[in-house]
Amino acid sequence: MQQTHLHFLQKQLQTFLFALIFSLPILSGTLFLSLGYERLYIALNTLFALCALIAFIKIDKKMRFYFGFYVGVLLFYWIALSFRFSPMPILIPLIIFLVASIYGLIFTFLLWFENIFFRILALLFLGYIHPFYFDWLFVESFFAYSIFGVDKISFCCVLLGVFFLLQKGKIRIFALLFLTLATLQTEFFKTYKAPLDIELAQTAVPQDIRWDSENLYQIVQKNLQYIQDAIKNKKAMVVLPETAFPIVLNHYPQILASLKELSQNIAIVTGALRGDRDRIFNSTYIFNEGNIEMIDKVVLAPFGEKIPLPNFLAKPLSKLFFGTEQSFDFAKEPRNFVIDNKIFRNAICYEGTSKILYQDKPQYVVVISNNAWFYPSIEPFFQQILLKYYARISKALILHSANFSDSMIITPSLFLGK
């Protein structure tokens, strides 16, 4: 009996190590990107991403649920951290368990067969599985910071390279051929420049005080100071994070008037809520030359902004989790805005990592985020990796302004820019 129990623990430890290897492209990114060692991350992750594929292919079929479960914990534990600011913080361990169990079930089906051909097909299929519309787990993104291309052809070449690498004999030489081919679509040193002289504000407003009305005056004044400093520095445009103004901004005419006046000297892009009768939107406000434009979020974060279940379930769950039955409303399609004849695609936080925003290959994308919900965690770096993937796959220059994580310009080029 004791020997059986020991064997079970050994298998669990082995499975956890496989899950850790599979998760290394994201977890190592958190370490190296946080320290500013981007090029070292690219070099090491070129190997880590290949090891992740091998771990997926080689995991014991009998341990496939546990493998997915551990991957769910390692990569998505942070989802539960937003419940710290809900009426039910006690649910955090349960949410982690449920999220991990969902990925355990997904991997149970994906890893049903041990044959290498089926495992490679499963890797391809994984990117099309979006539990509750959450689409952050697709293996192509593991290569965002690597010498390999991130397009489908490059990914297929990588998979073929791994296939031959796992064979025996001289046939393994084909691994080098296909892995070399997988680098041909990578832009290593191409220069991309922002179309305007833009200030990307980086704020640090904790989530637990963000929506407290007692702090509103201080937050607004700080935002106005960011704008005034950008004007002094002769910037053409300033971008503030998601809900930088934590109010239904169109219901505050005095603040709107101040922003319109400042916009005579600089284009202002900022996040805030928008109210339309009984509907609430998470929106981007664009102030330019005294005019105002509002663009509403299209892709809502599942369970954070919208419960992705039928209303008869969503409303009581929203009341239980967040203290209200009202969820955000959303726009039907992505929109652009124009500053100084330059066209920018608007994206708010989660939707900045959604492929729907990049389907028509926008040249410039402005992403505004509030990562205070998940601070401290791997989430901001996971987001950065995904943004790098979308910058590379769509050849878009991404301008990212964030609260409680670094603001930055993310380019399609591997070694120039974030």
PDB file of C-alpha atoms in Angstrom, residues 154-381:
ATOM      1  CA  SER A 154       6.401  28.380 -39.681  1.00  0.00           C
ATOM      2  CA  PHE A 155       4.554  26.584 -36.883  1.00  0.00           C
ATOM      3  CA  CYS A 156       4.010  23.540 -39.114  1.00  0.00           C
ATOM      4  CA  CYS A 157       7.734  23.584 -39.933  1.00  0.00           C
ATOM      5  CA  VAL A 158       8.509  23.652 -36.196  1.00  0.00           C
ATOM      6  CA  LEU A 159       6.171  20.706 -35.613  1.00  0.00           C
ATOM      7  CA  LEU A 160       7.838  18.767 -38.425  1.00  0.00           C
ATOM      8  CA  GLY A 161      11.220  19.680 -36.954  1.00  0.00           C
ATOM      9  CA  VAL A 162      10.157  18.305 -33.564  1.00  0.00           C
ATOM     10  CA  PHE A 163       8.746  15.189 -35.217  1.00  0.00           C
ATOM     11  CA  PHE A 164      12.052  14.380 -36.904  1.00  0.00           C
ATOM     12  CA  LEU A 165      13.965  15.326 -33.763  1.00  0.00           C
ATOM     13  CA  LEU A 166      12.109  12.598 -31.889  1.00  0.00           C
ATOM     14  CA  GLN A 167      12.958   9.934 -34.477  1.00  0.00           C
ATOM     15  CA  LYS A 168      15.993   7.663 -34.420  1.00  0.00           C
ATOM     16  CA  GLY A 169      18.850   7.479 -36.890  1.00  0.00           C
ATOM     17  CA  LYS A 170      20.029   9.753 -39.662  1.00  0.00           C
ATOM     18  CA  ILE A 171      16.502  10.893 -40.488  1.00  0.00           C
ATOM     19  CA  ARG A 172      16.847  13.312 -37.576  1.00  0.00           C
ATOM     20  CA  ILE A 173      18.903  15.581 -39.869  1.00  0.00           C
ATOM     21  CA  PHE A 174      15.569  16.736 -41.323  1.00  0.00           C
ATOM     22  CA  ALA A 175      14.824  18.373 -37.970  1.00  0.00           C
ATOM     23  CA  LEU A 176      17.513  20.956 -38.654  1.00  0.00           C
ATOM     24  CA  LEU A 177      16.115  21.583 -42.134  1.00  0.00           C
ATOM     25  CA  PHE A 178      12.555  22.253 -40.976  1.00  0.00           C
ATOM     26  CA  LEU A 179      13.605  24.276 -37.941  1.00  0.00           C
ATOM     27  CA  THR A 180      15.731  26.454 -40.237  1.00  0.00           C
ATOM     28  CA  LEU A 181      12.774  26.941 -42.571  1.00  0.00           C
ATOM     29  CA  ALA A 182      10.712  28.001 -39.539  1.00  0.00           C
ATOM     30  CA  THR A 183      12.956  31.057 -39.069  1.00  0.00           C
ATOM     31  CA  LEU A 184      12.520  32.480 -42.571  1.00  0.00           C
ATOM     32  CA  GLN A 185       9.412  34.563 -41.787  1.00  0.00           C
ATOM     33  CA  THR A 186      11.001  36.240 -38.755  1.00  0.00           C
ATOM     34  CA  GLU A 187      11.833  39.940 -38.955  1.00  0.00           C
ATOM     35  CA  PHE A 188      14.950  40.261 -36.821  1.00  0.00           C
ATOM     36  CA  PHE A 189      16.087  43.875 -37.170  1.00  0.00           C
ATOM     37  CA  LYS A 190      13.514  45.743 -39.260  1.00  0.00           C
ATOM     38  CA  THR A 191      12.813  49.208 -37.844  1.00  0.00           C
ATOM     39  CA  TYR A 192       9.277  50.339 -37.019  1.00  0.00           C
ATOM     40  CA  LYS A 193       8.512  53.882 -35.907  1.00  0.00           C
ATOM     41  CA  ALA A 194       5.467  55.333 -34.199  1.00  0.00           C
ATOM     42  CA  PRO A 195       3.525  57.595 -36.590  1.00  0.00           C
ATOM     43  CA  LEU A 196       3.465  60.445 -34.055  1.00  0.00           C
ATOM     44  CA  ASP A 197       5.470  61.557 -31.040  1.00  0.00           C
ATOM     45  CA  ILE A 198       3.339  59.717 -28.470  1.00  0.00           C
ATOM     46  CA  GLU A 199       3.461  59.650 -24.674  1.00  0.00           C
ATOM     47  CA  LEU A 200       2.292  56.321 -23.227  1.00  0.00           C
ATOM     48  CA  ALA A 201       1.290  57.041 -19.642  1.00  0.00           C
ATOM     49  CA  GLN A 202       2.064  54.372 -17.058  1.00  0.00           C
ATOM     50  CA  THR A 203      -0.052  54.636 -13.920  1.00  0.00           C
ATOM     51  CA  ALA A 204      -0.020  52.777 -10.613  1.00  0.00           C
ATOM     52  CA  VAL A 205      -3.476  53.128  -9.063  1.00  0.00           C
ATOM     53  CA  PRO A 206      -4.259  50.084  -6.838  1.00  0.00           C
ATOM     54  CA  GLN A 207      -7.494  48.313  -7.656  1.00  0.00           C
ATOM     55  CA  ASP A 208      -8.804  48.482  -4.088  1.00  0.00           C
ATOM     56  CA  ILE A 209      -8.872  52.300  -4.139  1.00  0.00           C
ATOM     57  CA  ARG A 210      -9.564  52.826  -7.825  1.00  0.00           C
ATOM     58  CA  TRP A 211     -13.367  52.937  -7.572  1.00  0.00           C
ATOM     59  CA  ASP A 212     -13.530  54.669  -4.182  1.00  0.00           C
ATOM     60  CA  SER A 213     -15.196  58.057  -4.747  1.00  0.00           C
ATOM     61  CA  GLU A 214     -13.003  59.589  -2.040  1.00  0.00           C
ATOM     62  CA  ASN A 215      -9.981  59.093  -4.322  1.00  0.00           C
ATOM     63  CA  LEU A 216     -11.621  60.420  -7.482  1.00  0.00           C
ATOM     64  CA  TYR A 217     -10.345  63.998  -7.232  1.00  0.00           C
ATOM     65  CA  GLN A 218      -6.752  62.856  -6.706  1.00  0.00           C
ATOM     66  CA  ILE A 219      -6.932  60.382  -9.627  1.00  0.00           C
ATOM     67  CA  VAL A 220      -8.423  62.974 -11.978  1.00  0.00           C
ATOM     68  CA  GLN A 221      -5.818  65.574 -11.029  1.00  0.00           C
ATOM     69  CA  LYS A 222      -3.014  63.065 -11.584  1.00  0.00           C
ATOM     70  CA  ASN A 223      -4.403  62.231 -15.039  1.00  0.00           C
ATOM     71  CA  LEU A 224      -4.587  65.907 -15.952  1.00  0.00           C
ATOM     72  CA  GLN A 225      -0.981  66.277 -14.795  1.00  0.00           C
ATOM     73  CA  TYR A 226       0.101  63.449 -17.144  1.00  0.00           C
ATOM     74  CA  ILE A 227      -1.552  65.334 -20.005  1.00  0.00           C
ATOM     75  CA  GLN A 228      -0.056  68.683 -19.061  1.00  0.00           C
ATOM     76  CA  ASP A 229       3.426  67.143 -18.779  1.00  0.00           C
ATOM     77  CA  ALA A 230       3.020  65.622 -22.240  1.00  0.00           C
ATOM     78  CA  ILE A 231       2.065  69.057 -23.582  1.00  0.00           C
ATOM     79  CA  LYS A 232       5.189  70.573 -21.985  1.00  0.00           C
ATOM     80  CA  ASN A 233       7.269  67.852 -23.640  1.00  0.00           C
ATOM     81  CA  LYS A 234       5.708  68.805 -26.990  1.00  0.00           C
ATOM     82  CA  LYS A 235       4.094  65.418 -27.562  1.00  0.00           C
ATOM     83  CA  ALA A 236       1.503  65.118 -30.310  1.00  0.00           C
ATOM     84  CA  MET A 237      -0.595  62.533 -28.486  1.00  0.00           C
ATOM     85  CA  VAL A 238      -0.909  61.112 -24.969  1.00  0.00           C
ATOM     86  CA  VAL A 239      -2.454  57.729 -24.144  1.00  0.00           C
ATOM     87  CA  LEU A 240      -3.761  56.897 -20.654  1.00  0.00           C
ATOM     88  CA  PRO A 241      -4.731  53.380 -19.494  1.00  0.00           C
ATOM     89  CA  GLU A 242      -8.074  51.593 -19.382  1.00  0.00           C
ATOM     90  CA  THR A 243     -10.549  53.329 -17.024  1.00  0.00           C
ATOM     91  CA  ALA A 244      -7.863  55.875 -16.130  1.00  0.00           C
ATOM     92  CA  PHE A 245     -10.916  57.942 -15.251  1.00  0.00           C
ATOM     93  CA  PRO A 246     -12.821  55.412 -13.087  1.00  0.00           C
ATOM     94  CA  ILE A 247     -16.203  57.017 -13.704  1.00  0.00           C
ATOM     95  CA  VAL A 248     -18.955  57.181 -16.300  1.00  0.00           C
ATOM     96  CA  LEU A 249     -17.065  60.026 -17.894  1.00  0.00           C
ATOM     97  CA  ASN A 250     -19.814  61.317 -20.183  1.00  0.00           C
ATOM     98  CA  HIS A 251     -21.836  62.103 -17.026  1.00  0.00           C
ATOM     99  CA  TYR A 252     -19.152  64.537 -15.807  1.00  0.00           C
ATOM    100  CA  PRO A 253     -19.397  67.634 -18.056  1.00  0.00           C
ATOM    101  CA  GLN A 254     -16.786  69.631 -16.129  1.00  0.00           C
ATOM    102  CA  ILE A 255     -14.089  66.977 -16.622  1.00  0.00           C
ATOM    103  CA  LEU A 256     -15.092  66.619 -20.270  1.00  0.00           C
ATOM    104  CA  ALA A 257     -14.752  70.366 -20.722  1.00  0.00           C
ATOM    105  CA  SER A 258     -11.249  70.334 -19.197  1.00  0.00           C
ATOM    106  CA  LEU A 259     -10.159  67.490 -21.468  1.00  0.00           C
ATOM    107  CA  LYS A 260     -11.612  69.191 -24.548  1.00  0.00           C
ATOM    108  CA  GLU A 261      -9.712  72.355 -23.700  1.00  0.00           C
ATOM    109  CA  LEU A 262      -6.441  70.468 -23.205  1.00  0.00           C
ATOM    110  CA  SER A 263      -7.007  68.666 -26.500  1.00  0.00           C
ATOM    111  CA  GLN A 264      -6.484  71.949 -28.325  1.00  0.00           C
ATOM    112  CA  ASN A 265      -2.790  71.386 -27.559  1.00  0.00           C
ATOM    113  CA  ILE A 266      -2.498  67.597 -27.699  1.00  0.00           C
ATOM    114  CA  ALA A 267      -4.558  64.590 -28.795  1.00  0.00           C
ATOM    115  CA  ILE A 268      -5.773  62.674 -25.709  1.00  0.00           C
ATOM    116  CA  VAL A 269      -6.706  58.987 -25.650  1.00  0.00           C
ATOM    117  CA  THR A 270      -7.975  57.648 -22.332  1.00  0.00           C
ATOM    118  CA  GLY A 271     -10.098  54.908 -20.854  1.00  0.00           C
ATOM    119  CA  ALA A 272     -13.321  55.459 -18.891  1.00  0.00           C
ATOM    120  CA  LEU A 273     -16.840  54.114 -18.631  1.00  0.00           C
ATOM    121  CA  ARG A 274     -19.632  55.349 -20.894  1.00  0.00           C
ATOM    122  CA  GLY A 275     -23.282  55.433 -19.918  1.00  0.00           C
ATOM    123  CA  ASP A 276     -26.131  55.245 -22.412  1.00  0.00           C
ATOM    124  CA  ARG A 277     -29.476  55.168 -20.575  1.00  0.00           C
ATOM    125  CA  ASP A 278     -29.337  51.908 -18.594  1.00  0.00           C
ATOM    126  CA  ARG A 279     -26.355  50.529 -20.520  1.00  0.00           C
ATOM    127  CA  ILE A 280     -22.728  50.744 -19.394  1.00  0.00           C
ATOM    128  CA  PHE A 281     -19.743  50.382 -21.718  1.00  0.00           C
ATOM    129  CA  ASN A 282     -16.020  50.073 -21.102  1.00  0.00           C
ATOM    130  CA  SER A 283     -14.824  52.700 -23.545  1.00  0.00           C
ATOM    131  CA  THR A 284     -11.985  54.690 -25.036  1.00  0.00           C
ATOM    132  CA  TYR A 285     -12.437  58.462 -25.173  1.00  0.00           C
ATOM    133  CA  ILE A 286     -10.534  60.369 -27.855  1.00  0.00           C
ATOM    134  CA  PHE A 287     -10.207  64.150 -27.444  1.00  0.00           C
ATOM    135  CA  ASN A 288      -8.722  66.031 -30.377  1.00  0.00           C
ATOM    136  CA  GLU A 289      -8.846  69.732 -31.257  1.00  0.00           C
ATOM    137  CA  GLY A 290     -11.771  70.263 -28.900  1.00  0.00           C
ATOM    138  CA  ASN A 291     -13.781  67.356 -30.273  1.00  0.00           C
ATOM    139  CA  ILE A 292     -14.684  64.098 -28.526  1.00  0.00           C
ATOM    140  CA  GLU A 293     -15.118  60.575 -29.880  1.00  0.00           C
ATOM    141  CA  MET A 294     -16.076  57.476 -27.875  1.00  0.00           C
ATOM    142  CA  ILE A 295     -15.320  53.882 -28.907  1.00  0.00           C
ATOM    143  CA  ASP A 296     -16.795  50.999 -26.924  1.00  0.00           C
ATOM    144  CA  LYS A 297     -15.104  47.713 -26.142  1.00  0.00           C
ATOM    145  CA  VAL A 298     -16.020  44.826 -28.444  1.00  0.00           C
ATOM    146  CA  VAL A 299     -14.564  41.722 -26.762  1.00  0.00           C
ATOM    147  CA  LEU A 300     -15.447  41.555 -23.069  1.00  0.00           C
ATOM    148  CA  ALA A 301     -13.304  39.618 -20.625  1.00  0.00           C
ATOM    149  CA  PRO A 302     -15.180  36.429 -19.659  1.00  0.00           C
ATOM    150  CA  PHE A 303     -16.302  36.473 -16.012  1.00  0.00           C
ATOM    151  CA  GLY A 304     -14.536  39.791 -15.474  1.00  0.00           C
ATOM    152  CA  GLU A 305     -16.873  41.960 -17.558  1.00  0.00           C
ATOM    153  CA  LYS A 306     -19.471  39.475 -18.693  1.00  0.00           C
ATOM    154  CA  ILE A 307     -20.592  36.061 -17.437  1.00  0.00           C
ATOM    155  CA  PRO A 308     -20.542  33.917 -20.635  1.00  0.00           C
ATOM    156  CA  LEU A 309     -23.661  31.953 -19.661  1.00  0.00           C
ATOM    157  CA  PRO A 310     -27.414  32.288 -20.351  1.00  0.00           C
ATOM    158  CA  ASN A 311     -29.015  35.207 -18.479  1.00  0.00           C
ATOM    159  CA  PHE A 312     -30.901  33.014 -16.011  1.00  0.00           C
ATOM    160  CA  LEU A 313     -27.486  31.772 -14.807  1.00  0.00           C
ATOM    161  CA  ALA A 314     -25.379  34.840 -15.533  1.00  0.00           C
ATOM    162  CA  LYS A 315     -27.439  37.317 -13.494  1.00  0.00           C
ATOM    163  CA  PRO A 316     -27.453  35.420 -10.158  1.00  0.00           C
ATOM    164  CA  LEU A 317     -23.775  34.505 -10.570  1.00  0.00           C
ATOM    165  CA  SER A 318     -22.893  38.124 -11.309  1.00  0.00           C
ATOM    166  CA  LYS A 319     -24.865  39.172  -8.222  1.00  0.00           C
ATOM    167  CA  LEU A 320     -23.047  36.553  -6.141  1.00  0.00           C
ATOM    168  CA  PHE A 321     -19.551  37.275  -7.442  1.00  0.00           C
ATOM    169  CA  PHE A 322     -19.641  41.027  -8.076  1.00  0.00           C
ATOM    170  CA  GLY A 323     -22.595  42.328  -6.082  1.00  0.00           C
ATOM    171  CA  THR A 324     -24.578  43.422  -9.154  1.00  0.00           C
ATOM    172  CA  GLU A 325     -26.652  41.785 -11.885  1.00  0.00           C
ATOM    173  CA  GLN A 326     -25.552  44.370 -14.464  1.00  0.00           C
ATOM    174  CA  SER A 327     -22.707  43.468 -16.793  1.00  0.00           C
ATOM    175  CA  PHE A 328     -21.047  45.616 -19.421  1.00  0.00           C
ATOM    176  CA  ASP A 329     -22.593  46.052 -22.812  1.00  0.00           C
ATOM    177  CA  PHE A 330     -20.388  45.867 -25.893  1.00  0.00           C
ATOM    178  CA  ALA A 331     -19.973  47.161 -29.430  1.00  0.00           C
ATOM    179  CA  LYS A 332     -20.517  44.991 -32.493  1.00  0.00           C
ATOM    180  CA  GLU A 333     -17.211  45.474 -34.287  1.00  0.00           C
ATOM    181  CA  PRO A 334     -13.741  46.985 -33.834  1.00  0.00           C
ATOM    182  CA  ARG A 335     -13.316  50.638 -34.732  1.00  0.00           C
ATOM    183  CA  ASN A 336     -10.502  52.977 -35.666  1.00  0.00           C
ATOM    184  CA  PHE A 337      -9.849  56.592 -34.800  1.00  0.00           C
ATOM    185  CA  VAL A 338      -7.823  59.169 -36.719  1.00  0.00           C
ATOM    186  CA  ILE A 339      -5.251  61.586 -35.298  1.00  0.00           C
ATOM    187  CA  ASP A 340      -3.291  63.851 -37.649  1.00  0.00           C
ATOM    188  CA  ASN A 341      -4.355  61.730 -40.639  1.00  0.00           C
ATOM    189  CA  LYS A 342      -2.938  58.582 -38.987  1.00  0.00           C
ATOM    190  CA  ILE A 343      -5.341  55.657 -38.473  1.00  0.00           C
ATOM    191  CA  PHE A 344      -5.256  53.779 -35.161  1.00  0.00           C
ATOM    192  CA  ARG A 345      -7.163  50.612 -34.232  1.00  0.00           C
ATOM    193  CA  ASN A 346      -8.691  50.889 -30.768  1.00  0.00           C
ATOM    194  CA  ALA A 347      -8.328  47.985 -28.291  1.00  0.00           C
ATOM    195  CA  ILE A 348      -9.110  47.813 -24.586  1.00  0.00           C
ATOM    196  CA  CYS A 349      -7.106  45.351 -22.468  1.00  0.00           C
ATOM    197  CA  TYR A 350      -8.387  41.789 -23.091  1.00  0.00           C
ATOM    198  CA  GLU A 351      -9.532  42.518 -26.631  1.00  0.00           C
ATOM    199  CA  GLY A 352      -5.979  43.610 -27.483  1.00  0.00           C
ATOM    200  CA  THR A 353      -5.114  39.899 -27.318  1.00  0.00           C
ATOM    201  CA  SER A 354      -8.048  38.826 -29.476  1.00  0.00           C
ATOM    202  CA  LYS A 355      -7.533  37.952 -33.127  1.00  0.00           C
ATOM    203  CA  ILE A 356     -10.744  39.726 -34.154  1.00  0.00           C
ATOM    204  CA  LEU A 357      -8.924  43.045 -33.634  1.00  0.00           C
ATOM    205  CA  TYR A 358      -6.218  42.095 -36.144  1.00  0.00           C
ATOM    206  CA  GLN A 359      -8.180  40.360 -38.899  1.00  0.00           C
ATOM    207  CA  ASP A 360      -7.875  43.278 -41.326  1.00  0.00           C
ATOM    208  CA  LYS A 361      -4.170  43.864 -40.510  1.00  0.00           C
ATOM    209  CA  PRO A 362      -4.268  47.315 -38.880  1.00  0.00           C
ATOM    210  CA  GLN A 363      -0.984  49.190 -39.101  1.00  0.00           C
ATOM    211  CA  TYR A 364      -1.188  50.864 -35.679  1.00  0.00           C
ATOM    212  CA  VAL A 365      -3.034  49.528 -32.628  1.00  0.00           C
ATOM    213  CA  VAL A 366      -3.553  51.481 -29.406  1.00  0.00           C
ATOM    214  CA  VAL A 367      -4.140  49.134 -26.465  1.00  0.00           C
ATOM    215  CA  ILE A 368      -5.124  50.477 -23.045  1.00  0.00           C
ATOM    216  CA  SER A 369      -5.085  48.126 -20.037  1.00  0.00           C
ATOM    217  CA  ASN A 370      -5.715  47.958 -16.322  1.00  0.00           C
ATOM    218  CA  ASN A 371      -3.642  45.102 -14.899  1.00  0.00           C
ATOM    219  CA  ALA A 372      -4.173  46.081 -11.263  1.00  0.00           C
ATOM    220  CA  TRP A 373      -6.845  43.360 -11.056  1.00  0.00           C
ATOM    221  CA  PHE A 374      -4.118  40.712 -11.219  1.00  0.00           C
ATOM    222  CA  TYR A 375      -1.130  42.407  -9.568  1.00  0.00           C
ATOM    223  CA  PRO A 376       1.217  40.790  -8.655  1.00  0.00           C
ATOM    224  CA  SER A 377       1.105  37.839 -11.054  1.00  0.00           C
ATOM    225  CA  ILE A 378       2.337  36.573 -14.416  1.00  0.00           C
ATOM    226  CA  GLU A 379      -0.673  38.128 -16.205  1.00  0.00           C
ATOM    227  CA  PRO A 380       0.968  41.370 -17.472  1.00  0.00           C
ATOM    228  CA  PHE A 381       3.878  39.431 -18.980  1.00  0.00           C
TER     229      PHE A 381
END
